[in-house]
Amino acid sequence: MSNPSNRRRRLCKASDLAPGERLIVDVEGRSIGVFNVAGQFFALHNRCPHVGGALCEGPLTGTTLPAQQRGEYVYGREGRILRCAWHGWEFEVETGRCLSDAKVRAKTFTVTVEAGDVILHL
Amino acid sequence: MIDCDVHNDWSSSNVLLPYIEPSFRDYLIRGELPGARGSFPHAHRPWLHPEDFRRHDIRPASDDEHYGLMRENLLDRYQPEVAILTGEEAIEVSTLANPHYASALARAYNEWMVDTWLPRDDRFVGSLVIAPQDPKGAAVEIRRLGAHPRIVQVLASHGSYRPYGDSFYDPIWEACAEMELPFAVHLGGQGGINYQPIGGGPSTYYWETHALLLQPGMSHVASVIANGIFERYPAMKFVVIECGVAWMPAILWRLDANWRALRKETPWVKRLPSEYARDHIRLSTQPIERPANKQQLWDVLAAMDGENVLMYASDYPHWDFDSPDQLPLPKDWLPKVMDANARQVYRKLPQATAASPALAA
């Protein structure tokens, strides 16, 4: 996650973005998705590192956890996996880490809540 | 030099009579056969080679004569240090509906091969032929003979009832892992219960079809990776024989792309398909693609680390034979492709000697 910087942008009131909801905003020519995940706020560049798809327009969902054997399905991480709207690559919404390739990350931004406002740090 | 695909043919399937168990001996003596007495019980493919798939003068009357021709045309001429015998019609047992008969024939072939072919030449090692439609019987056979010091792999036709990663075949993989043997598939078995020999329905001509017979190879590569065979058996090697090679990088690109998007469907698959392939799947070279511009082939093969995953095979004595001195590959790949890679896969082979090109590299 990038460090908080001086470039701040107030997006909305925290109470306007309920858990599980998202807001996609254009900031300085960039499309950025802001997510409320169980009361915590996260932001990612709305551009998938795969081939530039609209990452933040995809479903915020869970996924199958690594399994020991064929036929074993354990579902988890509900609401914490962002699947790109186009090709379905999976990313941890908190970190931007791609589940199928540890070398790939979606760009993330720091989000804070200050005096009830959601602040995006660029 | 190691030749990974040498066909030890028989003059007649009657050679199996001393080896097949009594319950099935009558089948060979009086039972229905697909041709004249002495033809081998199997369902034949619906494409017939207009000049026969063997070299025209390979029609010996005896097995000793087969060996004599093999010495003349292959062993003494090109002097491989090791020739891996892959049978001839034996893998066609995979086409039979009766799994018990199919396994009995495979057992008889294996006995005959060990008893008559291996002693003929110190350069020979054998493949244990199984009837894959009888996974439990195949597993028993793998455990029965798999420890033989000169049996280096388990072999089935690439034409199959289901793709080989399917859970139907679990007993075979388990037995291969236990006996520390690679599982290999060889072109063949396009008939009988292997009812989908080719995608899109039956093609028309022999040469047309033969060029497309890599298709089941693609299915098996995808299947063994998607079914997590190499997670389950981390030392396993899967060998694809006589399916050509240039298609493999393209299939791996496609598998990688799909797994990246849909890994959730197979959470037991934990790495990129191409990474499993690089570590666990080996392809024999023959019949190698021969584009007018060799560099185009080399670029494609380099994408799957061809220097480390390809193993030379001649396919003696078939019509699409590749001689070892005319392989269209980069010279600096040859020490591994001609020799060292096979020694890594087939751990029972002597490791590289001073005379082998592996050390000359």
Coordinates of C-alpha atoms in Angstrom, one line a residue:
Chain A
M1 CA 0.0 0.0 0.0
S2 CA 1.3 3.4 -0.8
N3 CA 2.2 5.8 1.9
P4 CA -0.2 8.6 2.9
S5 CA 0.8 11.7 1.0
N6 CA -0.1 15.3 0.9
R7 CA -2.3 14.8 -2.1
R8 CA -5.6 14.1 -0.5
R9 CA -9.1 13.9 -1.9
R10 CA -12.3 13.8 0.1
L11 CA -14.6 11.3 -1.6
C12 CA -17.7 11.0 0.5
K13 CA -19.0 10.5 4.0
A14 CA -18.1 7.2 5.4
S15 CA -21.7 6.7 6.2
D16 CA -22.6 7.0 2.5
L17 CA -20.6 3.9 1.6
A18 CA -22.0 0.9 3.4
P19 CA -20.1 -2.4 4.0
G20 CA -19.9 -4.3 0.7
E21 CA -20.4 -1.2 -1.4
R22 CA -18.0 0.6 -3.6
L23 CA -17.5 3.9 -5.2
I24 CA -15.7 4.5 -8.5
V25 CA -14.3 7.9 -8.9
D26 CA -12.1 9.8 -11.5
V27 CA -9.2 11.5 -9.8
E28 CA -6.7 13.4 -11.9
G29 CA -7.5 11.4 -15.0
R30 CA -7.3 8.0 -13.2
S31 CA -10.3 5.8 -12.4
I32 CA -10.1 4.5 -8.8
G33 CA -12.4 2.2 -6.9
V34 CA -13.0 2.6 -3.2
F35 CA -14.4 -0.3 -1.3
N36 CA -15.9 -0.7 2.2
V37 CA -15.0 -4.1 3.3
A38 CA -16.6 -4.8 6.7
G39 CA -16.1 -1.3 7.8
Q40 CA -12.5 -0.9 6.5
F41 CA -11.9 1.1 3.4
F42 CA -9.6 0.1 0.5
A43 CA -8.8 1.7 -2.9
L44 CA -7.4 0.2 -6.1
H45 CA -6.6 1.6 -9.5
N46 CA -9.5 0.6 -11.7
R47 CA -7.1 -0.9 -14.2
C48 CA -6.2 -4.6 -14.1
P49 CA -2.5 -5.3 -14.4
H50 CA -3.4 -8.2 -16.7
V51 CA -4.5 -6.2 -19.8
G52 CA -6.0 -3.1 -18.4
G53 CA -9.6 -4.3 -17.8
A54 CA -12.0 -2.5 -15.4
L55 CA -10.8 -4.3 -12.3
C56 CA -13.0 -2.4 -9.8
E57 CA -16.2 -3.1 -11.7
G58 CA -15.8 -6.8 -11.1
P59 CA -17.5 -8.8 -8.3
L60 CA -16.2 -8.5 -4.7
T61 CA -16.5 -12.0 -3.7
G62 CA -14.9 -15.0 -2.0
T63 CA -13.0 -17.9 -3.5
T64 CA -11.8 -21.4 -3.0
L65 CA -8.9 -21.7 -0.6
P66 CA -5.8 -23.8 -1.6
A67 CA -6.8 -27.5 -1.3
Q68 CA -4.8 -30.5 -0.5
Q69 CA -6.6 -32.8 -2.9
R70 CA -8.8 -33.0 -6.0
G71 CA -12.4 -32.5 -5.1
E72 CA -11.7 -30.6 -1.9
Y73 CA -13.5 -27.2 -2.0
V74 CA -13.3 -24.9 1.0
Y75 CA -14.8 -21.5 0.3
G76 CA -13.4 -18.5 2.1
R77 CA -12.4 -14.8 2.1
E78 CA -15.9 -13.8 1.4
G79 CA -16.1 -10.2 0.4
R80 CA -12.3 -9.8 0.2
I81 CA -11.5 -11.0 -3.3
L82 CA -12.0 -8.7 -6.3
R83 CA -12.4 -10.5 -9.6
C84 CA -11.6 -8.4 -12.6
A85 CA -14.8 -7.5 -14.6
W86 CA -13.2 -8.8 -17.8
H87 CA -11.0 -11.8 -17.4
G88 CA -11.6 -12.8 -13.8
W89 CA -8.2 -12.5 -12.4
E90 CA -8.5 -12.6 -8.6
F91 CA -7.0 -9.9 -6.4
E92 CA -6.9 -9.4 -2.6
V93 CA -8.8 -6.2 -2.2
E94 CA -6.7 -5.2 0.8
T95 CA -3.3 -5.6 -0.8
G96 CA -3.9 -5.8 -4.6
R97 CA -2.0 -9.1 -4.6
C98 CA -3.0 -11.4 -7.5
L99 CA -3.9 -14.9 -6.3
S100 CA -2.6 -16.7 -9.4
D101 CA 0.7 -14.9 -9.6
A102 CA 2.5 -13.5 -6.6
K103 CA 4.6 -11.2 -8.9
V104 CA 1.5 -9.4 -10.1
R105 CA -0.2 -6.6 -8.0
A106 CA -2.9 -4.2 -8.7
K107 CA -2.1 -0.7 -7.7
T108 CA -3.6 0.3 -4.3
F109 CA -4.1 3.6 -2.6
T110 CA -4.3 4.5 1.1
V111 CA -7.7 5.4 2.3
T112 CA -8.4 7.0 5.7
V113 CA -11.5 8.0 7.5
E114 CA -11.2 11.4 9.1
A115 CA -14.0 13.2 10.9
G116 CA -16.5 10.9 9.2
D117 CA -15.1 11.6 5.7
V118 CA -13.5 9.0 3.4
I119 CA -10.1 10.5 2.3
L120 CA -8.2 9.1 -0.6
H121 CA -4.4 9.6 -0.5
L122 CA -2.7 9.8 -3.9
Chain B
M1 CA 22.4 -41.3 -27.4
I2 CA 19.1 -42.7 -26.2
D3 CA 16.3 -43.6 -28.6
C4 CA 13.0 -43.3 -26.7
D5 CA 10.7 -45.0 -29.1
V6 CA 11.8 -48.3 -30.8
H7 CA 9.2 -50.8 -31.9
N8 CA 9.8 -54.4 -31.1
D9 CA 7.3 -56.0 -33.4
W10 CA 6.3 -59.6 -33.5
S11 CA 5.8 -61.9 -36.6
S12 CA 2.5 -63.1 -35.2
S13 CA 0.6 -62.7 -32.0
N14 CA 1.0 -66.4 -31.6
V15 CA 4.2 -65.6 -29.9
L16 CA 2.1 -64.7 -26.9
L17 CA 0.6 -68.3 -26.6
P18 CA 3.3 -69.5 -24.1
Y19 CA 2.8 -66.4 -22.0
I20 CA -1.0 -65.8 -21.9
E21 CA -2.8 -67.4 -19.0
P22 CA -5.0 -70.4 -19.7
S23 CA -8.3 -68.6 -19.2
F24 CA -7.6 -66.5 -22.3
R25 CA -5.3 -68.8 -24.3
D26 CA -8.3 -70.2 -26.2
Y27 CA -9.3 -66.7 -27.2
L28 CA -6.1 -66.4 -29.1
I29 CA -6.2 -70.0 -30.5
R30 CA -9.9 -70.2 -31.5
G31 CA -11.4 -66.9 -30.7
E32 CA -12.3 -64.2 -33.2
L33 CA -9.4 -62.0 -34.4
P34 CA -9.5 -58.8 -36.4
G35 CA -7.5 -60.5 -39.2
A36 CA -6.0 -63.9 -40.0
R37 CA -4.8 -66.3 -37.4
G38 CA -1.9 -64.6 -35.7
S39 CA -3.3 -61.1 -35.9
F40 CA -3.6 -59.2 -32.6
P41 CA -6.9 -58.8 -30.8
H42 CA -7.8 -55.1 -31.0
A43 CA -10.2 -52.7 -32.6
H44 CA -8.4 -51.1 -35.5
R45 CA -8.5 -47.4 -36.4
P46 CA -10.6 -46.4 -39.3
W47 CA -7.7 -44.9 -41.2
L48 CA -5.5 -47.3 -43.1
H49 CA -2.0 -46.3 -44.3
P50 CA -2.0 -46.7 -48.1
E51 CA 1.6 -48.1 -47.9
D52 CA 1.5 -49.6 -44.5
F53 CA 2.8 -47.7 -41.5
R54 CA 6.0 -49.8 -41.3
R55 CA 8.9 -49.5 -43.6
H56 CA 8.0 -51.6 -46.6
D57 CA 10.7 -54.2 -46.1
I58 CA 10.0 -54.8 -42.4
R59 CA 7.9 -58.0 -42.9
P60 CA 10.0 -60.6 -41.2
A61 CA 8.9 -64.2 -40.7
S62 CA 10.5 -64.5 -37.3
D63 CA 11.2 -62.3 -34.3
D64 CA 15.0 -63.0 -34.7
E65 CA 14.7 -61.6 -38.1
H66 CA 13.0 -58.5 -36.7
Y67 CA 15.9 -58.0 -34.4
G68 CA 18.4 -58.5 -37.2
L69 CA 16.7 -55.8 -39.3
M70 CA 16.6 -53.5 -36.3
R71 CA 20.4 -54.0 -35.8
E72 CA 21.1 -53.3 -39.4
N73 CA 18.8 -50.3 -39.8
L74 CA 19.0 -48.7 -36.4
L75 CA 21.2 -50.1 -33.6
D76 CA 24.4 -50.7 -35.5
R77 CA 23.9 -47.9 -37.9
Y78 CA 23.2 -45.1 -35.4
Q79 CA 24.6 -46.8 -32.3
P80 CA 22.2 -45.6 -29.5
E81 CA 23.5 -46.6 -26.1
V82 CA 19.9 -47.3 -25.0
A83 CA 16.8 -48.2 -27.1
I84 CA 13.6 -48.0 -25.2
L85 CA 11.2 -50.7 -26.5
T86 CA 7.6 -49.5 -26.9
G87 CA 6.1 -52.7 -28.3
E88 CA 4.1 -52.4 -31.5
E89 CA 0.4 -53.5 -31.5
A90 CA 0.5 -54.3 -27.7
I91 CA -0.7 -50.9 -26.7
E92 CA -3.8 -51.5 -28.8
V93 CA -5.2 -53.6 -25.9
S94 CA -6.7 -50.2 -24.8
T95 CA -9.3 -50.5 -27.5
L96 CA -10.9 -53.8 -26.3
A97 CA -14.2 -53.7 -24.4
N98 CA -13.3 -56.6 -22.2
P99 CA -10.9 -55.2 -19.6
H100 CA -9.9 -58.7 -18.3
Y101 CA -8.9 -59.9 -21.7
A102 CA -7.1 -56.6 -22.4
S103 CA -5.1 -56.9 -19.2
A104 CA -4.3 -60.6 -19.9
L105 CA -2.9 -59.7 -23.3
A106 CA -0.9 -56.9 -21.8
R107 CA 0.5 -59.2 -19.2
A108 CA 1.4 -61.8 -21.9
Y109 CA 3.1 -59.1 -23.9
N110 CA 5.2 -57.9 -21.0
E111 CA 6.3 -61.5 -20.2
W112 CA 7.2 -62.1 -23.8
M113 CA 9.1 -58.8 -24.0
V114 CA 11.1 -59.5 -20.9
D115 CA 11.7 -63.1 -21.8
T116 CA 12.6 -62.7 -25.5
W117 CA 13.4 -59.1 -26.4
L118 CA 15.4 -57.8 -23.4
P119 CA 18.0 -60.7 -23.6
R120 CA 18.7 -60.0 -27.3
D121 CA 20.6 -56.8 -26.7
D122 CA 22.1 -55.0 -23.7
R123 CA 21.0 -51.7 -25.2
F124 CA 17.3 -52.6 -24.7
V125 CA 15.1 -51.5 -21.9
G126 CA 11.4 -52.1 -21.9
S127 CA 8.1 -50.4 -21.3
L128 CA 5.4 -52.1 -19.2
V129 CA 2.3 -52.1 -21.3
I130 CA -1.0 -51.8 -19.5
A131 CA -4.7 -51.9 -20.3
P132 CA -5.8 -48.5 -19.1
Q133 CA -9.5 -49.4 -19.2
D134 CA -8.7 -51.8 -16.3
P135 CA -7.1 -49.5 -13.8
K136 CA -7.0 -51.9 -11.0
G137 CA -5.6 -54.7 -13.1
A138 CA -3.1 -52.3 -14.6
A139 CA -2.0 -51.3 -11.0
V140 CA -1.5 -55.0 -10.2
E141 CA 0.7 -55.5 -13.3
I142 CA 2.7 -52.3 -12.5
R143 CA 3.5 -53.7 -9.0
R144 CA 4.1 -57.2 -10.3
L145 CA 6.8 -56.2 -12.9
G146 CA 7.6 -52.6 -12.2
A147 CA 10.7 -53.4 -10.1
H148 CA 12.3 -55.2 -13.0
P149 CA 15.7 -53.4 -13.5
R150 CA 15.2 -53.1 -17.2
I151 CA 11.6 -51.9 -17.2
V152 CA 11.8 -48.1 -17.3
Q153 CA 8.2 -46.8 -17.7
V154 CA 4.5 -47.7 -17.8
L155 CA 3.0 -47.4 -21.2
A156 CA -0.5 -46.9 -22.6
S157 CA -2.0 -45.7 -25.9
H158 CA -2.7 -42.0 -26.2
G159 CA -6.1 -42.9 -27.6
S160 CA -8.1 -43.4 -24.4
Y161 CA -11.5 -43.9 -22.9
R162 CA -11.0 -40.7 -20.8
P163 CA -8.2 -38.2 -20.4
Y164 CA -5.5 -39.7 -18.2
G165 CA -5.8 -37.3 -15.3
D166 CA -9.3 -38.4 -14.7
S167 CA -9.9 -40.1 -11.3
F168 CA -10.9 -43.3 -13.2
Y169 CA -7.1 -43.9 -13.6
D170 CA -6.1 -43.1 -10.0
P171 CA -4.9 -46.7 -9.3
I172 CA -2.5 -46.5 -12.3
W173 CA -0.9 -43.2 -11.0
E174 CA -0.7 -44.6 -7.5
A175 CA 1.1 -47.7 -8.7
C176 CA 3.5 -45.7 -10.9
A177 CA 4.3 -43.5 -8.0
E178 CA 4.9 -46.4 -5.7
M179 CA 7.2 -48.2 -8.3
E180 CA 8.9 -44.8 -9.2
L181 CA 8.1 -45.3 -12.8
P182 CA 7.1 -42.6 -15.3
F183 CA 3.7 -42.9 -17.0
A184 CA 4.0 -42.7 -20.8
V185 CA 1.4 -42.5 -23.6
H186 CA 2.2 -43.4 -27.2
L187 CA 0.3 -42.6 -30.3
G188 CA -2.3 -45.3 -30.9
G189 CA -5.5 -46.8 -29.6
Q190 CA -7.7 -44.9 -32.1
G191 CA -10.6 -47.3 -32.1
G192 CA -12.9 -49.5 -30.2
I193 CA -13.9 -48.1 -26.8
N194 CA -11.7 -45.1 -27.3
Y195 CA -14.6 -43.7 -29.2
Q196 CA -13.4 -40.1 -29.6
P197 CA -10.1 -40.6 -31.5
I198 CA -10.2 -37.1 -33.0
G199 CA -12.0 -33.8 -32.4
G200 CA -14.8 -32.8 -34.8
G201 CA -15.6 -36.3 -35.9
P202 CA -13.8 -38.7 -38.2
S203 CA -11.4 -37.1 -40.7
T204 CA -11.1 -38.8 -44.1
Y205 CA -7.5 -39.6 -45.1
Y206 CA -4.6 -41.3 -43.3
W207 CA -2.0 -38.5 -43.7
E208 CA -4.6 -35.9 -42.9
T209 CA -5.5 -37.7 -39.7
H210 CA -2.0 -38.6 -38.7
A211 CA -1.1 -34.9 -38.6
L212 CA -4.0 -34.3 -36.2
L213 CA -3.3 -37.2 -33.9
L214 CA -1.6 -34.9 -31.4
Q215 CA -5.1 -33.9 -30.2
P216 CA -5.3 -36.6 -27.5
G217 CA -1.8 -35.5 -26.4
M218 CA -3.2 -32.1 -25.7
S219 CA -6.1 -33.5 -23.7
H220 CA -3.8 -35.6 -21.5
V221 CA -1.4 -32.7 -20.8
A222 CA -4.3 -30.5 -19.8
S223 CA -6.0 -33.4 -17.8
V224 CA -3.0 -34.4 -15.7
I225 CA -2.3 -30.8 -14.7
A226 CA -5.9 -29.9 -14.0
N227 CA -6.4 -33.0 -11.9
G228 CA -3.4 -32.2 -9.8
I229 CA -1.4 -35.4 -10.6
F230 CA 1.9 -33.6 -9.9
E231 CA 0.7 -32.1 -6.6
R232 CA -0.2 -35.6 -5.5
Y233 CA 3.0 -37.2 -6.8
P234 CA 5.8 -34.7 -6.8
A235 CA 8.3 -37.0 -8.3
M236 CA 6.0 -38.2 -11.2
K237 CA 7.0 -37.8 -14.8
F238 CA 4.5 -38.0 -17.6
V239 CA 5.9 -38.7 -21.1
V240 CA 4.1 -38.0 -24.3
I241 CA 5.5 -40.1 -27.2
E242 CA 5.0 -39.6 -30.9
C243 CA 2.6 -36.7 -30.7
G244 CA 4.9 -34.1 -32.2
V245 CA 6.1 -31.1 -30.1
A246 CA 5.4 -27.7 -31.6
W247 CA 1.8 -27.6 -30.2
M248 CA 2.9 -27.8 -26.6
P249 CA 3.9 -24.2 -26.0
A250 CA 0.6 -22.9 -27.4
I251 CA -1.4 -25.2 -25.2
L252 CA 0.6 -24.2 -22.2
W253 CA 0.0 -20.5 -23.0
R254 CA -3.7 -21.2 -23.1
L255 CA -3.8 -23.3 -20.0
D256 CA -1.8 -20.6 -18.1
A257 CA -4.3 -17.9 -19.2
N258 CA -7.3 -19.9 -18.2
W259 CA -5.9 -21.0 -14.9
R260 CA -5.0 -17.4 -13.9
A261 CA -8.7 -16.5 -14.4
L262 CA -10.3 -19.7 -13.0
R263 CA -7.9 -21.1 -10.4
K264 CA -11.0 -21.2 -8.1
E265 CA -12.3 -24.2 -10.1
T266 CA -9.3 -26.4 -9.2
P267 CA -7.9 -25.1 -5.9
W268 CA -5.6 -28.1 -5.7
V269 CA -3.7 -26.7 -8.7
K270 CA -1.3 -24.3 -7.1
R271 CA 1.1 -23.3 -9.8
L272 CA 0.9 -22.2 -13.4
P273 CA 0.2 -25.2 -15.7
S274 CA 3.4 -24.3 -17.6
E275 CA 5.4 -24.7 -14.4
Y276 CA 4.1 -28.2 -13.8
A277 CA 4.8 -29.1 -17.4
R278 CA 8.4 -27.8 -17.2
D279 CA 9.0 -30.0 -14.2
H280 CA 7.0 -33.1 -14.9
I281 CA 6.1 -33.5 -18.6
R282 CA 8.5 -34.7 -21.3
L283 CA 7.8 -35.0 -25.0
S284 CA 9.6 -37.3 -27.4
T285 CA 10.7 -35.5 -30.5
Q286 CA 9.3 -37.7 -33.3
P287 CA 7.6 -36.9 -35.6
I288 CA 9.2 -33.5 -35.2
E289 CA 7.7 -30.6 -37.2
R290 CA 9.9 -29.5 -40.0
P291 CA 9.2 -25.9 -41.1
A292 CA 11.2 -24.5 -44.0
N293 CA 12.6 -22.0 -41.5
K294 CA 14.0 -23.9 -38.6
Q295 CA 14.4 -20.8 -36.5
Q296 CA 10.6 -20.5 -36.3
L297 CA 10.4 -24.0 -34.7
W298 CA 13.3 -23.2 -32.3
D299 CA 11.6 -20.0 -31.1
V300 CA 8.4 -21.9 -30.4
L301 CA 10.2 -24.8 -28.6
A302 CA 12.3 -22.4 -26.6
A303 CA 9.1 -21.1 -25.1
M304 CA 8.7 -24.4 -23.3
D305 CA 12.4 -24.8 -22.5
G306 CA 12.7 -27.3 -25.3
E307 CA 16.3 -28.0 -24.5
N308 CA 15.2 -29.5 -21.2
V309 CA 11.9 -31.1 -21.9
L310 CA 12.4 -32.9 -25.3
M311 CA 13.8 -36.4 -25.7
Y312 CA 15.0 -37.9 -28.9
A313 CA 13.0 -40.8 -30.5
S314 CA 13.3 -42.4 -33.9
D315 CA 10.1 -44.4 -34.0
Y316 CA 11.9 -47.2 -35.8
P317 CA 10.7 -48.8 -38.1
H318 CA 7.7 -46.6 -39.0
W319 CA 7.1 -44.5 -42.1
D320 CA 7.7 -41.2 -40.2
F321 CA 11.1 -42.3 -38.8
D322 CA 13.4 -39.4 -37.5
S323 CA 17.0 -40.3 -37.8
P324 CA 19.2 -39.0 -35.1
D325 CA 21.6 -37.2 -37.4
Q326 CA 18.8 -35.1 -39.0
L327 CA 17.0 -33.6 -36.1
P328 CA 16.1 -30.0 -36.8
L329 CA 17.1 -28.6 -33.4
P330 CA 19.8 -26.2 -32.2
K331 CA 23.1 -27.9 -31.9
D332 CA 23.6 -26.8 -28.4
W333 CA 20.4 -28.5 -27.3
L334 CA 21.5 -31.9 -28.6
P335 CA 23.5 -33.1 -25.6
K336 CA 20.4 -32.9 -23.4
V337 CA 17.8 -33.8 -26.0
M338 CA 19.7 -36.8 -27.4
D339 CA 20.7 -38.2 -24.1
A340 CA 20.7 -36.4 -20.7
N341 CA 17.0 -35.6 -20.5
A342 CA 16.0 -39.2 -20.9
R343 CA 18.5 -40.3 -18.2
Q344 CA 16.8 -37.8 -15.8
V345 CA 13.4 -39.2 -16.6
Y346 CA 14.4 -42.9 -16.7
R347 CA 16.2 -43.2 -13.4
K348 CA 17.1 -46.9 -14.0
L349 CA 19.3 -46.0 -16.9
P350 CA 22.9 -45.6 -16.2
Q351 CA 23.7 -42.0 -15.7
A352 CA 25.9 -40.2 -18.2
T353 CA 29.1 -42.0 -19.1
A354 CA 32.3 -40.7 -20.7
A355 CA 31.1 -41.9 -24.0
S356 CA 27.8 -40.2 -23.9
P357 CA 27.3 -36.7 -25.4
A358 CA 25.9 -35.5 -22.0
L359 CA 29.4 -35.2 -20.7
A360 CA 30.8 -33.9 -24.0
A361 CA 28.7 -30.8 -23.7

